[in-house]
Short mmCIF file of C-alpha atoms and ligand atoms in Angstrom, two decimals:
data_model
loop_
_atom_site.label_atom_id
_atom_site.label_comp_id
_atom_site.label_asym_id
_atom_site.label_seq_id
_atom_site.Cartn_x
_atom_site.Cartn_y
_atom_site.Cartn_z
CA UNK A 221 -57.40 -215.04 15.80
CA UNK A 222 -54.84 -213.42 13.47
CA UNK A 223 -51.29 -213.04 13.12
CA UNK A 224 -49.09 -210.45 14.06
CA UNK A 225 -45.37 -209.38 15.00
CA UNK A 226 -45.71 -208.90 18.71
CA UNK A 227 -42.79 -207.07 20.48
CA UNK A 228 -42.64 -207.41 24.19
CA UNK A 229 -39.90 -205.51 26.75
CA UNK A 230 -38.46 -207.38 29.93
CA UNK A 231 -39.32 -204.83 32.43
CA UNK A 232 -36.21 -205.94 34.70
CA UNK A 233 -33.53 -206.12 31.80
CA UNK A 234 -35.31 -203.79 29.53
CA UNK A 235 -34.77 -205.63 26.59
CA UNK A 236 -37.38 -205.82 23.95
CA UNK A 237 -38.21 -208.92 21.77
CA UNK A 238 -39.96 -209.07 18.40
CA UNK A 239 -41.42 -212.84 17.55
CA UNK A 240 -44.80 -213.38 14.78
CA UNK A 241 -47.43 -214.80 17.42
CA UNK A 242 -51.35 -215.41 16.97
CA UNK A 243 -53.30 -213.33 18.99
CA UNK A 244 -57.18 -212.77 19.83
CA UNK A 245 -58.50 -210.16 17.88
CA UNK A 246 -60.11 -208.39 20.70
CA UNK A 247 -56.86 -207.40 21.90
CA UNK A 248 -56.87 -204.50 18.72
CA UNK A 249 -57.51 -201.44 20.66
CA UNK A 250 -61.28 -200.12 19.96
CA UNK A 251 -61.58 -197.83 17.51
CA UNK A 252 -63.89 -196.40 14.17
CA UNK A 253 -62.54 -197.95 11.66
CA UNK A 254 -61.32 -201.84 10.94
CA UNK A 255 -59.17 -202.94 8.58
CA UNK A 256 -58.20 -206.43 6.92
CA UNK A 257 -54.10 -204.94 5.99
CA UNK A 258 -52.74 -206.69 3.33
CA UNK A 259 -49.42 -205.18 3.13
CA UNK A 260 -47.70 -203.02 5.30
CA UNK A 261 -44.04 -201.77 4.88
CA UNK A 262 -40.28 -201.07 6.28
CA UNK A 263 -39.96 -197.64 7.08
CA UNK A 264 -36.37 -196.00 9.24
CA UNK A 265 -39.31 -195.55 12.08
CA UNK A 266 -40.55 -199.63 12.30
CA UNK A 267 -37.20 -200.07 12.49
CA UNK A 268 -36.51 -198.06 15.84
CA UNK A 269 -39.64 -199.76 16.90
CA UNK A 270 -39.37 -203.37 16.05
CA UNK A 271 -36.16 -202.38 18.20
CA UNK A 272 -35.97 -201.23 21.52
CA UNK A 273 -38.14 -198.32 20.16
CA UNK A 274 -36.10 -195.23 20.54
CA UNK A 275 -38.61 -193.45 22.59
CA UNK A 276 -41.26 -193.58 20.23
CA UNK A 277 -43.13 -196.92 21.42
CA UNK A 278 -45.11 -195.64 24.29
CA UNK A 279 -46.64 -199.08 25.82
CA UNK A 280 -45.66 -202.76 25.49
CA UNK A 281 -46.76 -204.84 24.70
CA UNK A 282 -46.78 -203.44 21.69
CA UNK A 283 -47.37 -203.78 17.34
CA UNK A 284 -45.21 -201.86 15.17
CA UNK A 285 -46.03 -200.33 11.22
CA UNK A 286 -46.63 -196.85 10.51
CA UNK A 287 -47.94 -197.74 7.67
CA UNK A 288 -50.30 -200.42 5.86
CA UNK A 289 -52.94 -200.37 3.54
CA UNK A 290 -55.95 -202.95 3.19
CA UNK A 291 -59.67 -203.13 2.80
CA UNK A 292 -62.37 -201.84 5.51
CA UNK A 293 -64.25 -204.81 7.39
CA UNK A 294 -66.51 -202.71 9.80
CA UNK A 295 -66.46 -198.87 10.51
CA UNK A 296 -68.63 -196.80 12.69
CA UNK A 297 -67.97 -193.46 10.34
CA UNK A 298 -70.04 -192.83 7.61
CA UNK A 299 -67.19 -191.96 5.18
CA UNK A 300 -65.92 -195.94 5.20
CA UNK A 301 -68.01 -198.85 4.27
CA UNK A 302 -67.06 -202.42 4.29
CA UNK A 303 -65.33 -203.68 1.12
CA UNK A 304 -62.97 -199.97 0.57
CA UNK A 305 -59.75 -200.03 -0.14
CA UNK A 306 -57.69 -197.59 2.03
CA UNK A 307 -54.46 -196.51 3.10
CA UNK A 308 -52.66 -195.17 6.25
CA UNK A 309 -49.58 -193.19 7.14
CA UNK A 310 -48.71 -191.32 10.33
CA UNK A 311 -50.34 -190.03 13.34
CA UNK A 312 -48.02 -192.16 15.15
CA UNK A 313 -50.12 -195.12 14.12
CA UNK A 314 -47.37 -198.44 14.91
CA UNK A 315 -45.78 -196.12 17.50
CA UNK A 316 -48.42 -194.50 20.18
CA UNK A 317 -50.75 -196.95 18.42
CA UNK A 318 -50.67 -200.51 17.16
CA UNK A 319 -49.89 -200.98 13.72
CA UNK A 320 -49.80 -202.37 10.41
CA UNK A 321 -47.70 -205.34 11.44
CA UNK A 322 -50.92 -207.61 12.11
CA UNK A 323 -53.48 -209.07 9.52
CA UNK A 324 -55.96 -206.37 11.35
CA UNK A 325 -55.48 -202.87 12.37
CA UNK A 326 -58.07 -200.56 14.39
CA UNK A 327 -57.89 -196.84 13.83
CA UNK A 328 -59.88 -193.53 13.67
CA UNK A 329 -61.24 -192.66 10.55
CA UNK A 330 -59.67 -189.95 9.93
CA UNK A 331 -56.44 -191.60 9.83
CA UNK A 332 -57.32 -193.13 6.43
CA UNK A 333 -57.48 -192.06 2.97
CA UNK A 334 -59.44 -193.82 0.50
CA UNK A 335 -57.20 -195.52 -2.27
CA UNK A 336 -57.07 -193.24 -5.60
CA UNK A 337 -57.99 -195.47 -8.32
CA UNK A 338 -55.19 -197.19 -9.90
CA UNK A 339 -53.35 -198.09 -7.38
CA UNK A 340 -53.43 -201.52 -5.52
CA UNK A 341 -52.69 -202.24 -1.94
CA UNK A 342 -49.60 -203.84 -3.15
CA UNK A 343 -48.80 -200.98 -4.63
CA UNK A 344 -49.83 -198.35 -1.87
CA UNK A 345 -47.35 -199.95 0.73
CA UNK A 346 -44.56 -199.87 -2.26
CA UNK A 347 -45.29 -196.00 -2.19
CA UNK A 348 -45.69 -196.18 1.89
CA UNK A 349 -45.10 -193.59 3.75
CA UNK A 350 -41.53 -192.96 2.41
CA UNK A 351 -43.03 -192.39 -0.94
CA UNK A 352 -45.86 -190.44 0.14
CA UNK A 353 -43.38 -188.13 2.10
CA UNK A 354 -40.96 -187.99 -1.66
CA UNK A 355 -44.37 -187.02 -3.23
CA UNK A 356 -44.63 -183.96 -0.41
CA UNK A 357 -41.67 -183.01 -0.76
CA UNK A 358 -41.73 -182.90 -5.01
CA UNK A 359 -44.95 -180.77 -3.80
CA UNK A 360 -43.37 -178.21 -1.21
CA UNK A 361 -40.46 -177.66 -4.17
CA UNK A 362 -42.74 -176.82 -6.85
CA UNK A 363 -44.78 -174.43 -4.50
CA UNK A 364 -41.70 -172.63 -4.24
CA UNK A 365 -40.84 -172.43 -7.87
CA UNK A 366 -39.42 -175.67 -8.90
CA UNK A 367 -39.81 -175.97 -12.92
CA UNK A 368 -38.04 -177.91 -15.77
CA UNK A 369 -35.17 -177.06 -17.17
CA UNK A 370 -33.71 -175.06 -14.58
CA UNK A 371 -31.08 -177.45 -13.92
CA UNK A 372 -30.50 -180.87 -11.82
CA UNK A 373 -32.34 -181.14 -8.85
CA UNK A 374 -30.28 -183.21 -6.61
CA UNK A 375 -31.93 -186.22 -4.30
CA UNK A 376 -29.83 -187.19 -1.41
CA UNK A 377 -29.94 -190.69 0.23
CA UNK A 378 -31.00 -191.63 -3.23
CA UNK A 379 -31.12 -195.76 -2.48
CA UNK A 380 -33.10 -195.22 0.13
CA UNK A 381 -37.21 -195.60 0.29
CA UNK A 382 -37.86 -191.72 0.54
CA UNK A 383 -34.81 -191.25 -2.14
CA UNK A 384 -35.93 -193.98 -4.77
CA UNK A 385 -39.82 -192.17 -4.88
CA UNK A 386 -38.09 -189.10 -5.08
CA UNK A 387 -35.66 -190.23 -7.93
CA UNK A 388 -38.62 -191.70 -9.72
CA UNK A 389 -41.11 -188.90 -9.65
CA UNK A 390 -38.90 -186.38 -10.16
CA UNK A 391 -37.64 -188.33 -13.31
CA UNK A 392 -41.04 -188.64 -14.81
CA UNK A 393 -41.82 -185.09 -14.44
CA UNK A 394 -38.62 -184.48 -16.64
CA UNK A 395 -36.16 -183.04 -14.41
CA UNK A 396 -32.66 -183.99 -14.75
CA UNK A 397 -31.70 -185.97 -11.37
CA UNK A 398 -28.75 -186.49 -9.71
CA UNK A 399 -28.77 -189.27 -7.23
CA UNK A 400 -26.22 -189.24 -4.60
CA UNK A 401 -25.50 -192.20 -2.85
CA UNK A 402 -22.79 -194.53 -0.85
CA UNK A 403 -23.48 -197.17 -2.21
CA UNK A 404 -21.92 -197.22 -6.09
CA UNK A 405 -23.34 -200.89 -6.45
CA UNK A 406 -26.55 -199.06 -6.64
CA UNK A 407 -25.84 -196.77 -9.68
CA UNK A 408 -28.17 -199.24 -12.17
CA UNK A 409 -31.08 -199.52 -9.87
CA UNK A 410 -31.21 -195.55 -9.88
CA UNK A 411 -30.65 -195.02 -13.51
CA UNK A 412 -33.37 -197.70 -13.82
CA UNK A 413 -35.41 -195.10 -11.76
CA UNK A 414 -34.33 -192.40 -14.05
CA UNK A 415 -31.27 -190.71 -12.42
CA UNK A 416 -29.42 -188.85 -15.15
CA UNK A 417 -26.08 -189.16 -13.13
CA UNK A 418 -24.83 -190.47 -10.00
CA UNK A 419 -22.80 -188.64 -7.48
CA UNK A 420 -20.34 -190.02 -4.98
CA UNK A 421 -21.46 -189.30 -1.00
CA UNK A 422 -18.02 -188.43 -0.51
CA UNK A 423 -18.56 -185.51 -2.73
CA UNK A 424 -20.27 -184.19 0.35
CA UNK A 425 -18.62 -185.77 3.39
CA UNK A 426 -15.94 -183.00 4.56
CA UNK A 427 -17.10 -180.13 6.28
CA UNK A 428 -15.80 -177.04 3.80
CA UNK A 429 -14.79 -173.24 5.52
CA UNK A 430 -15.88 -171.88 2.41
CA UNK A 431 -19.65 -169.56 2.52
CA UNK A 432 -20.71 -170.73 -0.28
CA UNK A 433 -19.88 -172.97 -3.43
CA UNK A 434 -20.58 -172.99 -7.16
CA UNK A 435 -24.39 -173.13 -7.79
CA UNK A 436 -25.14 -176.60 -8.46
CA UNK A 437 -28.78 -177.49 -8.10
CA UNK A 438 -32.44 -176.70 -8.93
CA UNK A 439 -33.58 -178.41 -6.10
CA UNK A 440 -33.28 -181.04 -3.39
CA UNK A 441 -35.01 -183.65 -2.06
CA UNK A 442 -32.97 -184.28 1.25
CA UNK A 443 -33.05 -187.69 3.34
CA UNK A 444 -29.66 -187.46 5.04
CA UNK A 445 -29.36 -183.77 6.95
CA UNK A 446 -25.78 -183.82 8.51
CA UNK A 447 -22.80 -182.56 7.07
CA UNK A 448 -24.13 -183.33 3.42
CA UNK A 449 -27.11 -180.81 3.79
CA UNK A 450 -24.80 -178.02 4.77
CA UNK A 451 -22.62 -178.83 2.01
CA UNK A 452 -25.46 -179.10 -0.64
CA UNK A 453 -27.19 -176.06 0.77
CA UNK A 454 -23.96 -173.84 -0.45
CA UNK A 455 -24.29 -175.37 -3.88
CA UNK A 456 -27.82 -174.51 -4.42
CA UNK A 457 -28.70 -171.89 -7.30
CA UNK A 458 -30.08 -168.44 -6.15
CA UNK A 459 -33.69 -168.53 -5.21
CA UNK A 460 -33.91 -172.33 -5.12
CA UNK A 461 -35.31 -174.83 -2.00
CA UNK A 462 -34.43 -178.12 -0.35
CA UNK A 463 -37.24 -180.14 1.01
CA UNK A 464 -35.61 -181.65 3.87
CA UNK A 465 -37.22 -184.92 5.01
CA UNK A 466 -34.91 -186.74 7.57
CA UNK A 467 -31.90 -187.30 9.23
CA UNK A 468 -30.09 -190.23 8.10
CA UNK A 469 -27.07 -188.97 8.52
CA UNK A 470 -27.27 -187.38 11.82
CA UNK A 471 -28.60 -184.02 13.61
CA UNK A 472 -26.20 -181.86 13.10
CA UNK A 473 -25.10 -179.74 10.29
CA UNK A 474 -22.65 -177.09 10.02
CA UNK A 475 -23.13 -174.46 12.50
CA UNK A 476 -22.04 -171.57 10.49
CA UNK A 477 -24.55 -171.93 8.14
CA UNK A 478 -26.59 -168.83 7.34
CA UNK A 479 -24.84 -167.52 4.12
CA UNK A 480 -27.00 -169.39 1.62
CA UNK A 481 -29.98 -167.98 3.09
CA UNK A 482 -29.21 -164.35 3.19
CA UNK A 483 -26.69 -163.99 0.02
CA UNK A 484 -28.52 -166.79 -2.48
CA UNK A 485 -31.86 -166.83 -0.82
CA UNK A 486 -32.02 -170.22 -0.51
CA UNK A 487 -35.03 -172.28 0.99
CA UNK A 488 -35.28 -174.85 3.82
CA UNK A 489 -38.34 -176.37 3.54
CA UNK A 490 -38.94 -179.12 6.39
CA UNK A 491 -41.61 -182.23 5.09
CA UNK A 492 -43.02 -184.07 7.76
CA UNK A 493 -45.66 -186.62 6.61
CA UNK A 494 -46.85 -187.52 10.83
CA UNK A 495 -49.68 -184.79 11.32
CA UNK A 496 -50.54 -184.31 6.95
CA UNK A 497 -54.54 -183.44 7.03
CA UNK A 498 -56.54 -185.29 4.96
CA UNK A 499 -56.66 -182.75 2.09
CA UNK A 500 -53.16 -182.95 1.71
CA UNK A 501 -52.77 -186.39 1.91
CA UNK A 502 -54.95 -187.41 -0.84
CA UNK A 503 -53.90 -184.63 -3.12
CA UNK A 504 -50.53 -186.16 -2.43
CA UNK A 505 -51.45 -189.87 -2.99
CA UNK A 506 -53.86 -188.86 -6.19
CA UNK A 507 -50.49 -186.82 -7.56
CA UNK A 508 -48.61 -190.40 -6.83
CA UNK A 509 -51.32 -192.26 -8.90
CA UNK A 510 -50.64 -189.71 -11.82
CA UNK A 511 -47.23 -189.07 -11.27
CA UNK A 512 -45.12 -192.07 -10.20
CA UNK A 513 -44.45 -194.65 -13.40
CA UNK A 514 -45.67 -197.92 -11.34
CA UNK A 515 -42.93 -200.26 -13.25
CA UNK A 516 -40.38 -198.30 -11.76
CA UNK A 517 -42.04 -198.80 -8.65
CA UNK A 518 -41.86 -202.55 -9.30
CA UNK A 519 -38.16 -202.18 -9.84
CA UNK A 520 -37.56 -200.76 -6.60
CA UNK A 521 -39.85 -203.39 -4.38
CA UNK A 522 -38.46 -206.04 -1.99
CA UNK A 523 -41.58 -208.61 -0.93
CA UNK A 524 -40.95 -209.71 2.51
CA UNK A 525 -43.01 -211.91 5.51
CA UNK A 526 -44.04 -211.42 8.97
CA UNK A 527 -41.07 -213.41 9.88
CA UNK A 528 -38.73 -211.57 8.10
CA UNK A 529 -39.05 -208.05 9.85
CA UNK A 530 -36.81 -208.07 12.85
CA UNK A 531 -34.06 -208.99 10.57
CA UNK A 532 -35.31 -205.76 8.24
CA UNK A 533 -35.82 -203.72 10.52
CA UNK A 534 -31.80 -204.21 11.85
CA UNK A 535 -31.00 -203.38 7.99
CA UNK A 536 -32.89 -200.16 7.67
CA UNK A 537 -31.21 -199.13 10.78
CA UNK A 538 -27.72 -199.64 9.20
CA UNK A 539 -28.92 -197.80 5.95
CA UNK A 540 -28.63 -200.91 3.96
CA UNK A 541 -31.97 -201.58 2.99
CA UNK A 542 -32.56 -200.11 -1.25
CA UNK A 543 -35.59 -199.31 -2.03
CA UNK A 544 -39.30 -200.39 -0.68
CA UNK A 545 -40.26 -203.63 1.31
CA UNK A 546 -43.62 -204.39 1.04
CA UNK A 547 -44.61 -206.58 3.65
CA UNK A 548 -47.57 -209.03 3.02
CA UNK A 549 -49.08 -210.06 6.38
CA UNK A 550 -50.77 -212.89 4.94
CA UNK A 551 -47.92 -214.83 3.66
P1 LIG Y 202 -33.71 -195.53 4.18
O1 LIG Y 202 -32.88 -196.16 5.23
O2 LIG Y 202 -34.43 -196.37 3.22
O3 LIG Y 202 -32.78 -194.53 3.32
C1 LIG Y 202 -31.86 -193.64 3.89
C2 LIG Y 202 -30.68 -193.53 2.95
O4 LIG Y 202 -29.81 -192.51 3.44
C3 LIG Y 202 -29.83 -194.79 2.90
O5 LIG Y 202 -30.35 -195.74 2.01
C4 LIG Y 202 -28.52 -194.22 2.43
O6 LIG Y 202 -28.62 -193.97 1.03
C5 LIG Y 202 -28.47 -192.84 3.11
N1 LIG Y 202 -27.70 -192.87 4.36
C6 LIG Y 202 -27.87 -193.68 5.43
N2 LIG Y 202 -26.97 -193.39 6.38
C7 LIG Y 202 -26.22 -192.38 5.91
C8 LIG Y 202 -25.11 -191.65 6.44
N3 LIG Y 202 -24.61 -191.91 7.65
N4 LIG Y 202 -24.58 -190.67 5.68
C9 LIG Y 202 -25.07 -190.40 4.46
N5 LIG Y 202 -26.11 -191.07 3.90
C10 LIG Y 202 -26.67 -192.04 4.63
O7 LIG Y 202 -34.70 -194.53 4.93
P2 LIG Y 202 -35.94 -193.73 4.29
O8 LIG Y 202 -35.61 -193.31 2.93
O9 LIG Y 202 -37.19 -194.48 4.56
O10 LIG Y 202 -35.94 -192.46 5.25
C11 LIG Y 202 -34.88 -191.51 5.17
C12 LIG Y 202 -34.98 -190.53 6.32
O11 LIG Y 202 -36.22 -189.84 6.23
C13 LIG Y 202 -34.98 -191.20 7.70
O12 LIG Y 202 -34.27 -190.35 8.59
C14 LIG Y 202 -36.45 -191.26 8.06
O13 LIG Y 202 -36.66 -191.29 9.45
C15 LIG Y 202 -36.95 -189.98 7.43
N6 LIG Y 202 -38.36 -190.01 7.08
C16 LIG Y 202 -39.07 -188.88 7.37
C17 LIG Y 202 -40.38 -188.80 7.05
C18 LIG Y 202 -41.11 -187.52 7.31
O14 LIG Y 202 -42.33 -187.50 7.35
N7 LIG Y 202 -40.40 -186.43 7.44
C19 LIG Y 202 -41.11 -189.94 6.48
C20 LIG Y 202 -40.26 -191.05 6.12
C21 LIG Y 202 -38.93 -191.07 6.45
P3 LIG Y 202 -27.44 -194.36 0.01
O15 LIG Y 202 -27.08 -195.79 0.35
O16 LIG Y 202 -28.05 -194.19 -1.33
O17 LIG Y 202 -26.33 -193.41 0.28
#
């Protein structure tokens, strides 16, 4: 038997439910690879799917977490043997799958990536797949030129769990960051993740007529899209990219927005972390082992319980949650 947060849908009403229940473990869907999870995470995804799913849970009843990492019990694959330490993100894994929010998880091999040494599982789901997806986007800027001391490279959403990696990493590797976010109460945490300065979200709020604005910013790591990425795409030096990696703050951006791209060459780079092969993922997570100071990881962690996640996964929703939750499912 073993425990896991179970969410079921009324098929009359059509309202889901999320409660911690012990199930068989023959109910895991068959599969190569399976893993004892010690922590999973709170990602903006779980919480659409702890929810009533937003079209991404395809069949209740149904276990959310896109992400988890753990040790391998039993695998059919050559490439896993019991007692390895791996981690997960993606493939839809918590969505089209069930998840990390159970003490075992069933998935194809080549779903996983082995742990890089120096990192626990503790430590892996701190990263998650919000930090793996900061580290890919760090990645996609400096294939397209991002250096040192070309200026501030600007990280939007910055209290966030793809924001705080971003802040981090970005701060080790010696850029000057400047973290915007909403929520001013937040402006210790980031300089504790080594944001040089803090900038106000209204800075960005108001949709501005003008082409183009003074050239700001070396980069950007986006998490919020909407009316703040057309803004900050005006204000980005000539030649320089934005790795956009979400949509916090809605869909839509300005719809006259094309003058950044022809007159200051400006990239768009879109990150999504879902489909990553394996070669990129573990270049990614062995760049996180090297490049992401693990006590400022510790500074951005918030432990949480089975129990706790429907109440989480309401936060993350609002945009209230800082930093990373790292779930243990053994608690
Ligand atoms: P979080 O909720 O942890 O962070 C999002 C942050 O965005 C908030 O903390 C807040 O930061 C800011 N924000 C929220 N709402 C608004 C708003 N209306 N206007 C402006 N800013 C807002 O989520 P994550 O960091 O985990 O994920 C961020 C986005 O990236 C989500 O859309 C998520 O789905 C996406 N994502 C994409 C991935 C990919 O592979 N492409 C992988 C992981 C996430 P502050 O309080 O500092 O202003």
């Amino acid at each position: 038997m073993i425990r896991a947060l179970v969410v079921t849908k009324d098929e009359e009403t059509g309202k889901t439910a999320a409660s911690v229940e012990t199930i068989e473990e023959s109910r895991l869907p068959e599969s190569e690879v399976t893993v004892a999870v010690d922590y999973s995470t709170v990602n903006y995804k779980d919480g659409l799917c702890i929810g009533p799913g937003g079209g991404l849970v395809r069949n209740y009843p149904h276990i959310p977490g896109i992400d988890f990492a753990g040790t391998v019990e039993a695998s059919t694959d050559a490439r896993y043997k019991p007692g390895d330490k791996v981690v997960l993100t993606g493939w839809r894994v918590g969505e089209a799958h069930w998840g990390g929010y159970a003490q075992k998880a069933c998935v194809r091999a080549d779903w996983l990536v082995p742990l890089p040494a120096g990192i626990t599982t503790r430590q892996a789901m701190a990263v998650g797949t919000a930090g793996l997806t900061a580290m890919l986007a760090v990645m996609a800027l400096e294939d397209h030129g991002l250096q040192t001391g070309h200026g501030p490279v600007l990280v939007t959403g910055a209290a966030g769990g793809v924001g705080s990696v971003a802040t981090a990493i970005l701060a080790n590797l010696g850029h000057e960051v400047a973290a915007v976010t909403g929520r001013p109460e937040t402006a210790d945490y980031l300089t504790g993740l080594g944001a040089s300065r803090i900038v106000p979200r209204e800075d960005f709020a108001e949709v501005t007529r003008k082409p183009l604005e003074s050239e700001n910013w070396a980069g950007c790591v986006d998490a919020v899209a909407g009316v703040m990425l057309g803004r900050v795409l005006k204000q980005m030096k000539y030649g320089t990219s934005v790795a956009a990696v979400g949509l916090a703050g809605g869909a839509a951006i300005d719809g006259a927005l094309i003058t950044p791209f022809i007159l200051r060459g400006v990239n768009l780079l879109g990150i999504d972390s879902v489909m990553q092969p394996y070669a990129n993922r573990l270049r990614a997570w062995e760049r996180i082992a090297r490049d992401l100071p693990m006590d400022r990881l510790e500074a951005m962690v918030q432990p949480a319980t089975l129990t706790d996640l429907p109440g989480l996964g309401r936060d993350i929703l609002k945009g209230q949650v800082r930093g990373r939750v790292v779930v243990d499912v053994n608690a």
